PDBQT receptor file of N, H, CA, C and O in Angstrom, charges set to zero:
ATOM      1  N   MET A   1       4.202   2.445  12.534  1.00  0.00    +0.000 N 
ATOM      2  CA  MET A   1       3.031   2.194  13.393  1.00  0.00    +0.000 C 
ATOM      3  C   MET A   1       3.324   1.234  14.545  1.00  0.00    +0.000 C 
ATOM      4  O   MET A   1       2.866   1.363  15.681  1.00  0.00    +0.000 OA
ATOM      5  N   HIS A   2       4.234   0.140  14.082  1.00  0.00    +0.000 N 
ATOM      6  H   HIS A   2       4.606   0.036  13.160  1.00  0.00    +0.000 HD
ATOM      7  CA  HIS A   2       4.584  -1.061  15.117  1.00  0.00    +0.000 C 
ATOM      8  C   HIS A   2       5.353  -0.257  16.231  1.00  0.00    +0.000 C 
ATOM      9  O   HIS A   2       4.998  -0.500  17.385  1.00  0.00    +0.000 OA
ATOM     10  N   PHE A   3       6.292   0.607  16.061  1.00  0.00    +0.000 N 
ATOM     11  H   PHE A   3       6.581   0.804  15.124  1.00  0.00    +0.000 HD
ATOM     12  CA  PHE A   3       7.048   1.084  17.143  1.00  0.00    +0.000 C 
ATOM     13  C   PHE A   3       6.305   2.294  17.725  1.00  0.00    +0.000 C 
ATOM     14  O   PHE A   3       6.772   2.676  18.798  1.00  0.00    +0.000 OA
ATOM     15  N   LEU A   4       5.441   2.858  17.341  1.00  0.00    +0.000 N 
ATOM     16  H   LEU A   4       5.062   2.548  16.470  1.00  0.00    +0.000 HD
ATOM     17  CA  LEU A   4       4.706   3.950  17.928  1.00  0.00    +0.000 C 
ATOM     18  C   LEU A   4       3.510   3.482  18.764  1.00  0.00    +0.000 C 
ATOM     19  O   LEU A   4       3.329   3.943  19.891  1.00  0.00    +0.000 OA
ATOM     20  N   ALA A   5       2.761   2.646  18.267  1.00  0.00    +0.000 N 
ATOM     21  H   ALA A   5       2.908   2.272  17.351  1.00  0.00    +0.000 HD
ATOM     22  CA  ALA A   5       1.426   2.293  18.896  1.00  0.00    +0.000 C 
ATOM     23  C   ALA A   5       1.635   0.875  19.775  1.00  0.00    +0.000 C 
ATOM     24  O   ALA A   5       0.916   0.658  20.750  1.00  0.00    +0.000 OA
ATOM     25  N   PHE A   6       2.587   0.009  19.392  1.00  0.00    +0.000 N 
ATOM     26  H   PHE A   6       3.172   0.185  18.600  1.00  0.00    +0.000 HD
ATOM     27  CA  PHE A   6       2.455  -1.377  19.897  1.00  0.00    +0.000 C 
ATOM     28  C   PHE A   6       4.110  -1.549  20.443  1.00  0.00    +0.000 C 
ATOM     29  O   PHE A   6       5.095  -1.283  19.755  1.00  0.00    +0.000 OA
ATOM     30  N   HIS A   7       4.127  -2.052  21.825  1.00  0.00    +0.000 N 
ATOM     31  H   HIS A   7       3.326  -2.268  22.384  1.00  0.00    +0.000 HD
ATOM     32  CA  HIS A   7       5.368  -2.371  22.290  1.00  0.00    +0.000 C 
ATOM     33  C   HIS A   7       5.849  -3.887  22.201  1.00  0.00    +0.000 C 
ATOM     34  O   HIS A   7       7.028  -4.235  22.269  1.00  0.00    +0.000 OA
ATOM     35  N   GLU A   8       4.816  -4.689  22.048  1.00  0.00    +0.000 N 
ATOM     36  H   GLU A   8       3.858  -4.407  21.993  1.00  0.00    +0.000 HD
ATOM     37  CA  GLU A   8       5.264  -6.206  21.847  1.00  0.00    +0.000 C 
ATOM     38  C   GLU A   8       5.296  -6.386  20.239  1.00  0.00    +0.000 C 
ATOM     39  O   GLU A   8       4.883  -5.571  19.413  1.00  0.00    +0.000 OA
ATOM     40  N   THR A   9       5.820  -7.508  20.019  1.00  0.00    +0.000 N 
ATOM     41  H   THR A   9       6.155  -8.170  20.690  1.00  0.00    +0.000 HD
ATOM     42  CA  THR A   9       5.975  -8.044  18.590  1.00  0.00    +0.000 C 
ATOM     43  C   THR A   9       4.569  -8.483  18.202  1.00  0.00    +0.000 C 
ATOM     44  O   THR A   9       3.882  -9.142  18.983  1.00  0.00    +0.000 OA
ATOM     45  N   LEU A  10       4.205  -8.170  17.173  1.00  0.00    +0.000 N 
ATOM     46  H   LEU A  10       4.763  -7.634  16.540  1.00  0.00    +0.000 HD
ATOM     47  CA  LEU A  10       2.840  -8.428  16.641  1.00  0.00    +0.000 C 
ATOM     48  C   LEU A  10       3.158  -9.863  15.746  1.00  0.00    +0.000 C 
ATOM     49  O   LEU A  10       4.110  -9.989  14.976  1.00  0.00    +0.000 OA
ATOM     50  N   ARG A  11       2.218 -10.815  16.015  1.00  0.00    +0.000 N 
ATOM     51  H   ARG A  11       1.445 -10.713  16.641  1.00  0.00    +0.000 HD
ATOM     52  CA  ARG A  11       2.351 -12.028  15.458  1.00  0.00    +0.000 C 
ATOM     53  C   ARG A  11       1.363 -12.269  14.176  1.00  0.00    +0.000 C 
ATOM     54  O   ARG A  11       0.281 -11.685  14.244  1.00  0.00    +0.000 OA
ATOM     55  N   PRO A  12       1.584 -12.967  13.156  1.00  0.00    +0.000 N 
ATOM     56  CA  PRO A  12       0.908 -13.017  11.959  1.00  0.00    +0.000 C 
ATOM     57  C   PRO A  12      -0.583 -13.767  12.271  1.00  0.00    +0.000 C 
ATOM     58  O   PRO A  12      -1.491 -13.721  11.442  1.00  0.00    +0.000 OA
ATOM     59  N   SER A  13      -0.712 -14.430  13.509  1.00  0.00    +0.000 N 
ATOM     60  H   SER A  13       0.025 -14.468  14.184  1.00  0.00    +0.000 HD
ATOM     61  CA  SER A  13      -1.974 -14.863  13.865  1.00  0.00    +0.000 C 
ATOM     62  C   SER A  13      -2.798 -13.849  14.498  1.00  0.00    +0.000 C 
ATOM     63  O   SER A  13      -3.978 -14.132  14.707  1.00  0.00    +0.000 OA
ATOM     64  N   SER A  14      -2.329 -12.652  14.852  1.00  0.00    +0.000 N 
ATOM     65  H   SER A  14      -1.371 -12.422  14.683  1.00  0.00    +0.000 HD
ATOM     66  CA  SER A  14      -3.085 -11.665  15.564  1.00  0.00    +0.000 C 
ATOM     67  C   SER A  14      -3.996 -10.866  14.612  1.00  0.00    +0.000 C 
ATOM     68  O   SER A  14      -3.461 -10.548  13.550  1.00  0.00    +0.000 OA
ATOM     69  N   PRO A  15      -5.192 -10.508  14.785  1.00  0.00    +0.000 N 
ATOM     70  CA  PRO A  15      -5.937  -9.674  14.058  1.00  0.00    +0.000 C 
ATOM     71  C   PRO A  15      -5.582  -8.330  13.752  1.00  0.00    +0.000 C 
ATOM     72  O   PRO A  15      -5.840  -7.713  12.718  1.00  0.00    +0.000 OA
ATOM     73  N   VAL A  16      -4.896  -7.898  14.869  1.00  0.00    +0.000 N 
ATOM     74  H   VAL A  16      -4.687  -8.399  15.709  1.00  0.00    +0.000 HD
ATOM     75  CA  VAL A  16      -4.142  -6.534  15.032  1.00  0.00    +0.000 C 
ATOM     76  C   VAL A  16      -3.136  -6.398  13.719  1.00  0.00    +0.000 C 
ATOM     77  O   VAL A  16      -3.113  -5.413  12.981  1.00  0.00    +0.000 OA
ATOM     78  N   PHE A  17      -2.345  -7.526  13.579  1.00  0.00    +0.000 N 
ATOM     79  H   PHE A  17      -2.363  -8.326  14.178  1.00  0.00    +0.000 HD
ATOM     80  CA  PHE A  17      -1.185  -7.474  12.536  1.00  0.00    +0.000 C 
ATOM     81  C   PHE A  17      -2.024  -7.293  11.259  1.00  0.00    +0.000 C 
ATOM     82  O   PHE A  17      -1.737  -6.369  10.497  1.00  0.00    +0.000 OA
ATOM     83  N   TRP A  18      -3.119  -8.182  10.961  1.00  0.00    +0.000 N 
ATOM     84  H   TRP A  18      -3.353  -8.933  11.579  1.00  0.00    +0.000 HD
ATOM     85  CA  TRP A  18      -3.869  -8.067   9.620  1.00  0.00    +0.000 C 
ATOM     86  C   TRP A  18      -4.377  -6.603   9.407  1.00  0.00    +0.000 C 
ATOM     87  O   TRP A  18      -4.312  -6.084   8.293  1.00  0.00    +0.000 OA
ATOM     88  N   PHE A  19      -4.897  -5.926  10.524  1.00  0.00    +0.000 N 
ATOM     89  H   PHE A  19      -4.949  -6.348  11.430  1.00  0.00    +0.000 HD
ATOM     90  CA  PHE A  19      -5.506  -4.696  10.333  1.00  0.00    +0.000 C 
ATOM     91  C   PHE A  19      -4.423  -3.751   9.986  1.00  0.00    +0.000 C 
ATOM     92  O   PHE A  19      -4.663  -2.914   9.116  1.00  0.00    +0.000 OA
ATOM     93  N   ILE A  20      -3.284  -3.776  10.543  1.00  0.00    +0.000 N 
ATOM     94  H   ILE A  20      -3.089  -4.456  11.250  1.00  0.00    +0.000 HD
ATOM     95  CA  ILE A  20      -2.143  -2.717  10.083  1.00  0.00    +0.000 C 
ATOM     96  C   ILE A  20      -1.654  -2.936   8.870  1.00  0.00    +0.000 C 
ATOM     97  O   ILE A  20      -1.218  -2.012   8.184  1.00  0.00    +0.000 OA
ATOM     98  N   ILE A  21      -1.677  -4.317   8.431  1.00  0.00    +0.000 N 
ATOM     99  H   ILE A  21      -2.031  -5.067   8.988  1.00  0.00    +0.000 HD
ATOM    100  CA  ILE A  21      -1.162  -4.783   6.879  1.00  0.00    +0.000 C 
ATOM    101  C   ILE A  21      -2.339  -4.027   5.957  1.00  0.00    +0.000 C 
ATOM    102  O   ILE A  21      -1.987  -3.493   4.906  1.00  0.00    +0.000 OA
ATOM    103  N   GLN A  22      -3.622  -3.994   6.334  1.00  0.00    +0.000 N 
ATOM    104  H   GLN A  22      -3.909  -4.428   7.188  1.00  0.00    +0.000 HD
ATOM    105  CA  GLN A  22      -4.592  -3.379   5.460  1.00  0.00    +0.000 C 
ATOM    106  C   GLN A  22      -4.514  -2.017   5.379  1.00  0.00    +0.000 C 
ATOM    107  O   GLN A  22      -4.782  -1.512   4.289  1.00  0.00    +0.000 OA
ATOM    108  N   VAL A  23      -4.158  -1.201   6.433  1.00  0.00    +0.000 N 
ATOM    109  H   VAL A  23      -3.940  -1.611   7.319  1.00  0.00    +0.000 HD
ATOM    110  CA  VAL A  23      -3.957   0.331   6.527  1.00  0.00    +0.000 C 
ATOM    111  C   VAL A  23      -2.828   0.687   5.778  1.00  0.00    +0.000 C 
ATOM    112  O   VAL A  23      -2.824   1.743   5.145  1.00  0.00    +0.000 OA
ATOM    113  N   GLY A  24      -1.690  -0.219   5.777  1.00  0.00    +0.000 N 
ATOM    114  H   GLY A  24      -1.693  -1.077   6.291  1.00  0.00    +0.000 HD
ATOM    115  CA  GLY A  24      -0.428  -0.035   5.159  1.00  0.00    +0.000 C 
ATOM    116  C   GLY A  24      -0.659  -0.216   3.608  1.00  0.00    +0.000 C 
ATOM    117  O   GLY A  24       0.057   0.396   2.816  1.00  0.00    +0.000 OA
ATOM    118  N   LEU A  25      -1.688  -1.078   3.168  1.00  0.00    +0.000 N 
ATOM    119  H   LEU A  25      -2.270  -1.575   3.812  1.00  0.00    +0.000 HD
ATOM    120  CA  LEU A  25      -1.900  -1.313   1.786  1.00  0.00    +0.000 C 
ATOM    121  C   LEU A  25      -2.759   0.022   1.173  1.00  0.00    +0.000 C 
ATOM    122  O   LEU A  25      -2.501   0.569   0.101  1.00  0.00    +0.000 OA
ATOM    123  N   ILE A  26      -3.661   0.349   1.957  1.00  0.00    +0.000 N 
ATOM    124  H   ILE A  26      -3.870  -0.095   2.828  1.00  0.00    +0.000 HD
ATOM    125  CA  ILE A  26      -4.462   1.270   1.478  1.00  0.00    +0.000 C 
ATOM    126  C   ILE A  26      -3.685   2.625   1.400  1.00  0.00    +0.000 C 
ATOM    127  O   ILE A  26      -3.719   3.230   0.329  1.00  0.00    +0.000 OA
ATOM    128  N   ILE A  27      -3.004   3.134   2.428  1.00  0.00    +0.000 N 
ATOM    129  H   ILE A  27      -2.976   2.642   3.298  1.00  0.00    +0.000 HD
ATOM    130  CA  ILE A  27      -2.090   4.148   2.339  1.00  0.00    +0.000 C 
ATOM    131  C   ILE A  27      -1.068   3.988   1.257  1.00  0.00    +0.000 C 
ATOM    132  O   ILE A  27      -0.782   5.005   0.626  1.00  0.00    +0.000 OA
ATOM    133  N   GLY A  28      -0.575   3.051   1.001  1.00  0.00    +0.000 N 
ATOM    134  H   GLY A  28      -0.807   2.224   1.514  1.00  0.00    +0.000 HD
ATOM    135  CA  GLY A  28       0.445   2.818  -0.087  1.00  0.00    +0.000 C 
ATOM    136  C   GLY A  28      -0.319   2.939  -1.679  1.00  0.00    +0.000 C 
ATOM    137  O   GLY A  28       0.260   3.413  -2.656  1.00  0.00    +0.000 OA
ATOM    138  N   PHE A  29      -1.448   2.513  -1.690  1.00  0.00    +0.000 N 
ATOM    139  H   PHE A  29      -1.919   2.129  -0.896  1.00  0.00    +0.000 HD
ATOM    140  CA  PHE A  29      -2.043   2.513  -2.816  1.00  0.00    +0.000 C 
ATOM    141  C   PHE A  29      -2.454   4.236  -3.207  1.00  0.00    +0.000 C 
ATOM    142  O   PHE A  29      -2.332   4.704  -4.339  1.00  0.00    +0.000 OA
ATOM    143  N   PHE A  30      -2.854   4.855  -2.244  1.00  0.00    +0.000 N 
ATOM    144  H   PHE A  30      -2.953   4.474  -1.324  1.00  0.00    +0.000 HD
ATOM    145  CA  PHE A  30      -3.119   6.233  -2.630  1.00  0.00    +0.000 C 
ATOM    146  C   PHE A  30      -1.996   7.094  -2.664  1.00  0.00    +0.000 C 
ATOM    147  O   PHE A  30      -2.135   8.203  -3.180  1.00  0.00    +0.000 OA
ATOM    148  N   ALA A  31      -0.744   6.702  -2.123  1.00  0.00    +0.000 N 
ATOM    149  H   ALA A  31      -0.631   5.802  -1.704  1.00  0.00    +0.000 HD
ATOM    150  CA  ALA A  31       0.481   7.451  -2.195  1.00  0.00    +0.000 C 
ATOM    151  C   ALA A  31       1.029   7.066  -3.704  1.00  0.00    +0.000 C 
ATOM    152  O   ALA A  31       1.657   7.883  -4.377  1.00  0.00    +0.000 OA
ATOM    153  N   ALA A  32       0.778   5.976  -4.079  1.00  0.00    +0.000 N 
ATOM    154  H   ALA A  32       0.268   5.312  -3.533  1.00  0.00    +0.000 HD
ATOM    155  CA  ALA A  32       1.298   5.567  -5.605  1.00  0.00    +0.000 C 
ATOM    156  C   ALA A  32       0.361   6.114  -6.578  1.00  0.00    +0.000 C 
ATOM    157  O   ALA A  32       0.802   6.505  -7.659  1.00  0.00    +0.000 OA
ATOM    158  N   TRP A  33      -0.650   6.172  -6.365  1.00  0.00    +0.000 N 
ATOM    159  H   TRP A  33      -1.009   5.855  -5.487  1.00  0.00    +0.000 HD
ATOM    160  CA  TRP A  33      -1.623   6.885  -7.482  1.00  0.00    +0.000 C 
ATOM    161  C   TRP A  33      -1.073   8.016  -8.325  1.00  0.00    +0.000 C 
ATOM    162  O   TRP A  33      -0.807   7.860  -9.517  1.00  0.00    +0.000 OA
ATOM    163  N   PRO A  34      -0.898   9.248  -7.628  1.00  0.00    +0.000 N 
ATOM    164  CA  PRO A  34      -0.523  10.458  -8.257  1.00  0.00    +0.000 C 
ATOM    165  C   PRO A  34       0.714  10.425  -9.070  1.00  0.00    +0.000 C 
ATOM    166  O   PRO A  34       0.748  11.085 -10.108  1.00  0.00    +0.000 OA
ATOM    167  N   PRO A  35       1.610   9.805  -8.742  1.00  0.00    +0.000 N 
ATOM    168  CA  PRO A  35       2.951   9.689  -9.469  1.00  0.00    +0.000 C 
ATOM    169  C   PRO A  35       2.800   8.597 -10.583  1.00  0.00    +0.000 C 
ATOM    170  O   PRO A  35       3.344   8.769 -11.673  1.00  0.00    +0.000 OA
ATOM    171  N   THR A  36       2.057   7.467 -10.312  1.00  0.00    +0.000 N 
ATOM    172  H   THR A  36       1.615   7.327  -9.426  1.00  0.00    +0.000 HD
ATOM    173  CA  THR A  36       1.836   6.754 -11.496  1.00  0.00    +0.000 C 
ATOM    174  C   THR A  36       1.105   7.273 -12.587  1.00  0.00    +0.000 C 
ATOM    175  O   THR A  36       1.539   7.098 -13.726  1.00  0.00    +0.000 OA
ATOM    176  N   SER A  37      -0.083   7.968 -12.366  1.00  0.00    +0.000 N 
ATOM    177  H   SER A  37      -0.435   8.111 -11.441  1.00  0.00    +0.000 HD
ATOM    178  CA  SER A  37      -1.009   8.541 -13.222  1.00  0.00    +0.000 C 
ATOM    179  C   SER A  37      -0.067   9.751 -13.945  1.00  0.00    +0.000 C 
ATOM    180  O   SER A  37      -0.158   9.808 -15.171  1.00  0.00    +0.000 OA
ATOM    181  N   LEU A  38       0.683  10.561 -13.387  1.00  0.00    +0.000 N 
ATOM    182  H   LEU A  38       0.757  10.514 -12.391  1.00  0.00    +0.000 HD
ATOM    183  CA  LEU A  38       1.521  11.509 -14.124  1.00  0.00    +0.000 C 
ATOM    184  C   LEU A  38       2.453  10.806 -14.971  1.00  0.00    +0.000 C 
ATOM    185  O   LEU A  38       2.647  11.292 -16.086  1.00  0.00    +0.000 OA
ATOM    186  N   LEU A  39       3.173   9.568 -14.593  1.00  0.00    +0.000 N 
ATOM    187  H   LEU A  39       3.015   9.174 -13.688  1.00  0.00    +0.000 HD
ATOM    188  CA  LEU A  39       4.074   9.032 -15.494  1.00  0.00    +0.000 C 
ATOM    189  C   LEU A  39       3.197   8.355 -16.810  1.00  0.00    +0.000 C 
ATOM    190  O   LEU A  39       3.738   8.359 -17.916  1.00  0.00    +0.000 OA
ATOM    191  N   ILE A  40       2.045   7.868 -16.671  1.00  0.00    +0.000 N 
ATOM    192  H   ILE A  40       1.606   7.864 -15.773  1.00  0.00    +0.000 HD
ATOM    193  CA  ILE A  40       0.990   7.458 -17.842  1.00  0.00    +0.000 C 
ATOM    194  C   ILE A  40       0.800   8.601 -18.625  1.00  0.00    +0.000 C 
ATOM    195  O   ILE A  40       0.973   8.539 -19.842  1.00  0.00    +0.000 OA
ATOM    196  N   ARG A  41       0.426   9.756 -18.007  1.00  0.00    +0.000 N 
ATOM    197  H   ARG A  41       0.286   9.807 -17.019  1.00  0.00    +0.000 HD
ATOM    198  CA  ARG A  41       0.058  10.933 -18.922  1.00  0.00    +0.000 C 
ATOM    199  C   ARG A  41       1.212  11.340 -19.866  1.00  0.00    +0.000 C 
ATOM    200  O   ARG A  41       1.073  11.661 -21.046  1.00  0.00    +0.000 OA
ATOM    201  N   ARG A  42       2.377  11.280 -19.171  1.00  0.00    +0.000 N 
ATOM    202  H   ARG A  42       2.490  11.019 -18.212  1.00  0.00    +0.000 HD
ATOM    203  CA  ARG A  42       3.598  11.759 -20.084  1.00  0.00    +0.000 C 
ATOM    204  C   ARG A  42       4.305  10.713 -20.755  1.00  0.00    +0.000 C 
ATOM    205  O   ARG A  42       5.376  11.004 -21.287  1.00  0.00    +0.000 OA
ATOM    206  N   GLY A  43       3.877   9.546 -20.814  1.00  0.00    +0.000 N 
ATOM    207  H   GLY A  43       3.007   9.310 -20.381  1.00  0.00    +0.000 HD
ATOM    208  CA  GLY A  43       3.998   8.564 -21.938  1.00  0.00    +0.000 C 
ATOM    209  C   GLY A  43       5.232   7.652 -21.388  1.00  0.00    +0.000 C 
ATOM    210  O   GLY A  43       5.751   6.793 -22.101  1.00  0.00    +0.000 OA
ATOM    211  N   VAL A  44       5.680   7.934 -19.963  1.00  0.00    +0.000 N 
ATOM    212  H   VAL A  44       5.258   8.631 -19.383  1.00  0.00    +0.000 HD
ATOM    213  CA  VAL A  44       6.824   7.161 -19.421  1.00  0.00    +0.000 C 
ATOM    214  C   VAL A  44       6.617   5.796 -19.388  1.00  0.00    +0.000 C 
ATOM    215  O   VAL A  44       7.373   4.916 -19.800  1.00  0.00    +0.000 OA
ATOM    216  N   LYS A  45       5.234   5.659 -18.719  1.00  0.00    +0.000 N 
ATOM    217  H   LYS A  45       4.620   6.373 -18.384  1.00  0.00    +0.000 HD
ATOM    218  CA  LYS A  45       4.878   4.365 -18.228  1.00  0.00    +0.000 C 
ATOM    219  C   LYS A  45       3.575   4.033 -19.098  1.00  0.00    +0.000 C 
ATOM    220  O   LYS A  45       2.849   4.905 -19.575  1.00  0.00    +0.000 OA
ATOM    221  N   THR A  46       3.387   2.731 -19.232  1.00  0.00    +0.000 N 
ATOM    222  H   THR A  46       3.976   2.022 -18.844  1.00  0.00    +0.000 HD
ATOM    223  CA  THR A  46       2.221   2.184 -20.181  1.00  0.00    +0.000 C 
ATOM    224  C   THR A  46       1.208   1.950 -19.125  1.00  0.00    +0.000 C 
ATOM    225  O   THR A  46       1.513   1.872 -17.935  1.00  0.00    +0.000 OA
ATOM    226  N   GLU A  47      -0.076   1.832 -19.603  1.00  0.00    +0.000 N 
ATOM    227  H   GLU A  47      -0.324   1.896 -20.570  1.00  0.00    +0.000 HD
ATOM    228  CA  GLU A  47      -1.003   1.346 -18.800  1.00  0.00    +0.000 C 
ATOM    229  C   GLU A  47      -1.014  -0.026 -18.803  1.00  0.00    +0.000 C 
ATOM    230  O   GLU A  47      -0.728  -0.671 -19.811  1.00  0.00    +0.000 OA
ATOM    231  N   LEU A  48      -1.389  -0.629 -17.529  1.00  0.00    +0.000 N 
ATOM    232  H   LEU A  48      -1.622  -0.105 -16.710  1.00  0.00    +0.000 HD
ATOM    233  CA  LEU A  48      -1.340  -2.289 -17.361  1.00  0.00    +0.000 C 
ATOM    234  C   LEU A  48      -2.775  -2.885 -17.586  1.00  0.00    +0.000 C 
ATOM    235  O   LEU A  48      -2.880  -4.100 -17.752  1.00  0.00    +0.000 OA
ATOM    236  N   LEU A  49      -3.811  -2.131 -17.596  1.00  0.00    +0.000 N 
ATOM    237  H   LEU A  49      -3.726  -1.143 -17.461  1.00  0.00    +0.000 HD
ATOM    238  CA  LEU A  49      -5.130  -2.633 -17.862  1.00  0.00    +0.000 C 
ATOM    239  C   LEU A  49      -5.419  -2.833 -19.364  1.00  0.00    +0.000 C 
ATOM    240  O   LEU A  49      -4.991  -1.976 -20.137  1.00  0.00    +0.000 OA
ATOM    241  N   GLY A  50      -6.037  -3.781 -19.799  1.00  0.00    +0.000 N 
ATOM    242  H   GLY A  50      -6.385  -4.477 -19.171  1.00  0.00    +0.000 HD
ATOM    243  CA  GLY A  50      -6.356  -4.055 -21.239  1.00  0.00    +0.000 C 
ATOM    244  C   GLY A  50      -5.341  -5.121 -21.730  1.00  0.00    +0.000 C 
ATOM    245  O   GLY A  50      -4.643  -5.768 -20.950  1.00  0.00    +0.000 OA
ATOM    246  N   THR A  51      -5.312  -5.243 -22.944  1.00  0.00    +0.000 N 
ATOM    247  H   THR A  51      -5.879  -4.718 -23.578  1.00  0.00    +0.000 HD
ATOM    248  CA  THR A  51      -4.620  -6.150 -23.840  1.00  0.00    +0.000 C 
ATOM    249  C   THR A  51      -3.077  -5.600 -24.063  1.00  0.00    +0.000 C 
ATOM    250  O   THR A  51      -2.906  -4.432 -24.414  1.00  0.00    +0.000 OA
ATOM    251  N   PRO A  52      -2.211  -6.291 -23.893  1.00  0.00    +0.000 N 
ATOM    252  CA  PRO A  52      -0.783  -5.871 -24.341  1.00  0.00    +0.000 C 
ATOM    253  C   PRO A  52      -0.575  -5.712 -25.708  1.00  0.00    +0.000 C 
ATOM    254  O   PRO A  52      -1.069  -6.473 -26.540  1.00  0.00    +0.000 OA
ATOM    255  N   LYS A  53       0.166  -4.716 -25.994  1.00  0.00    +0.000 N 
ATOM    256  H   LYS A  53       0.568  -4.098 -25.318  1.00  0.00    +0.000 HD
ATOM    257  CA  LYS A  53       0.468  -4.205 -27.289  1.00  0.00    +0.000 C 
ATOM    258  C   LYS A  53       1.869  -4.611 -27.920  1.00  0.00    +0.000 C 
ATOM    259  O   LYS A  53       2.186  -4.200 -29.036  1.00  0.00    +0.000 OA
TER     260      LYS A  53
């Protein structure tokens, strides 16, 4: 996104910088959801919610 849409360096004090960070976090969350749920269903990974066993 940085190289395609912006030609100058984004600074952390810029609102555009924080908007891009939020977009990346949302995309990463939805990209990681399907493989994580598959691993939990197969028993490879344990759920992190709740009390540890």
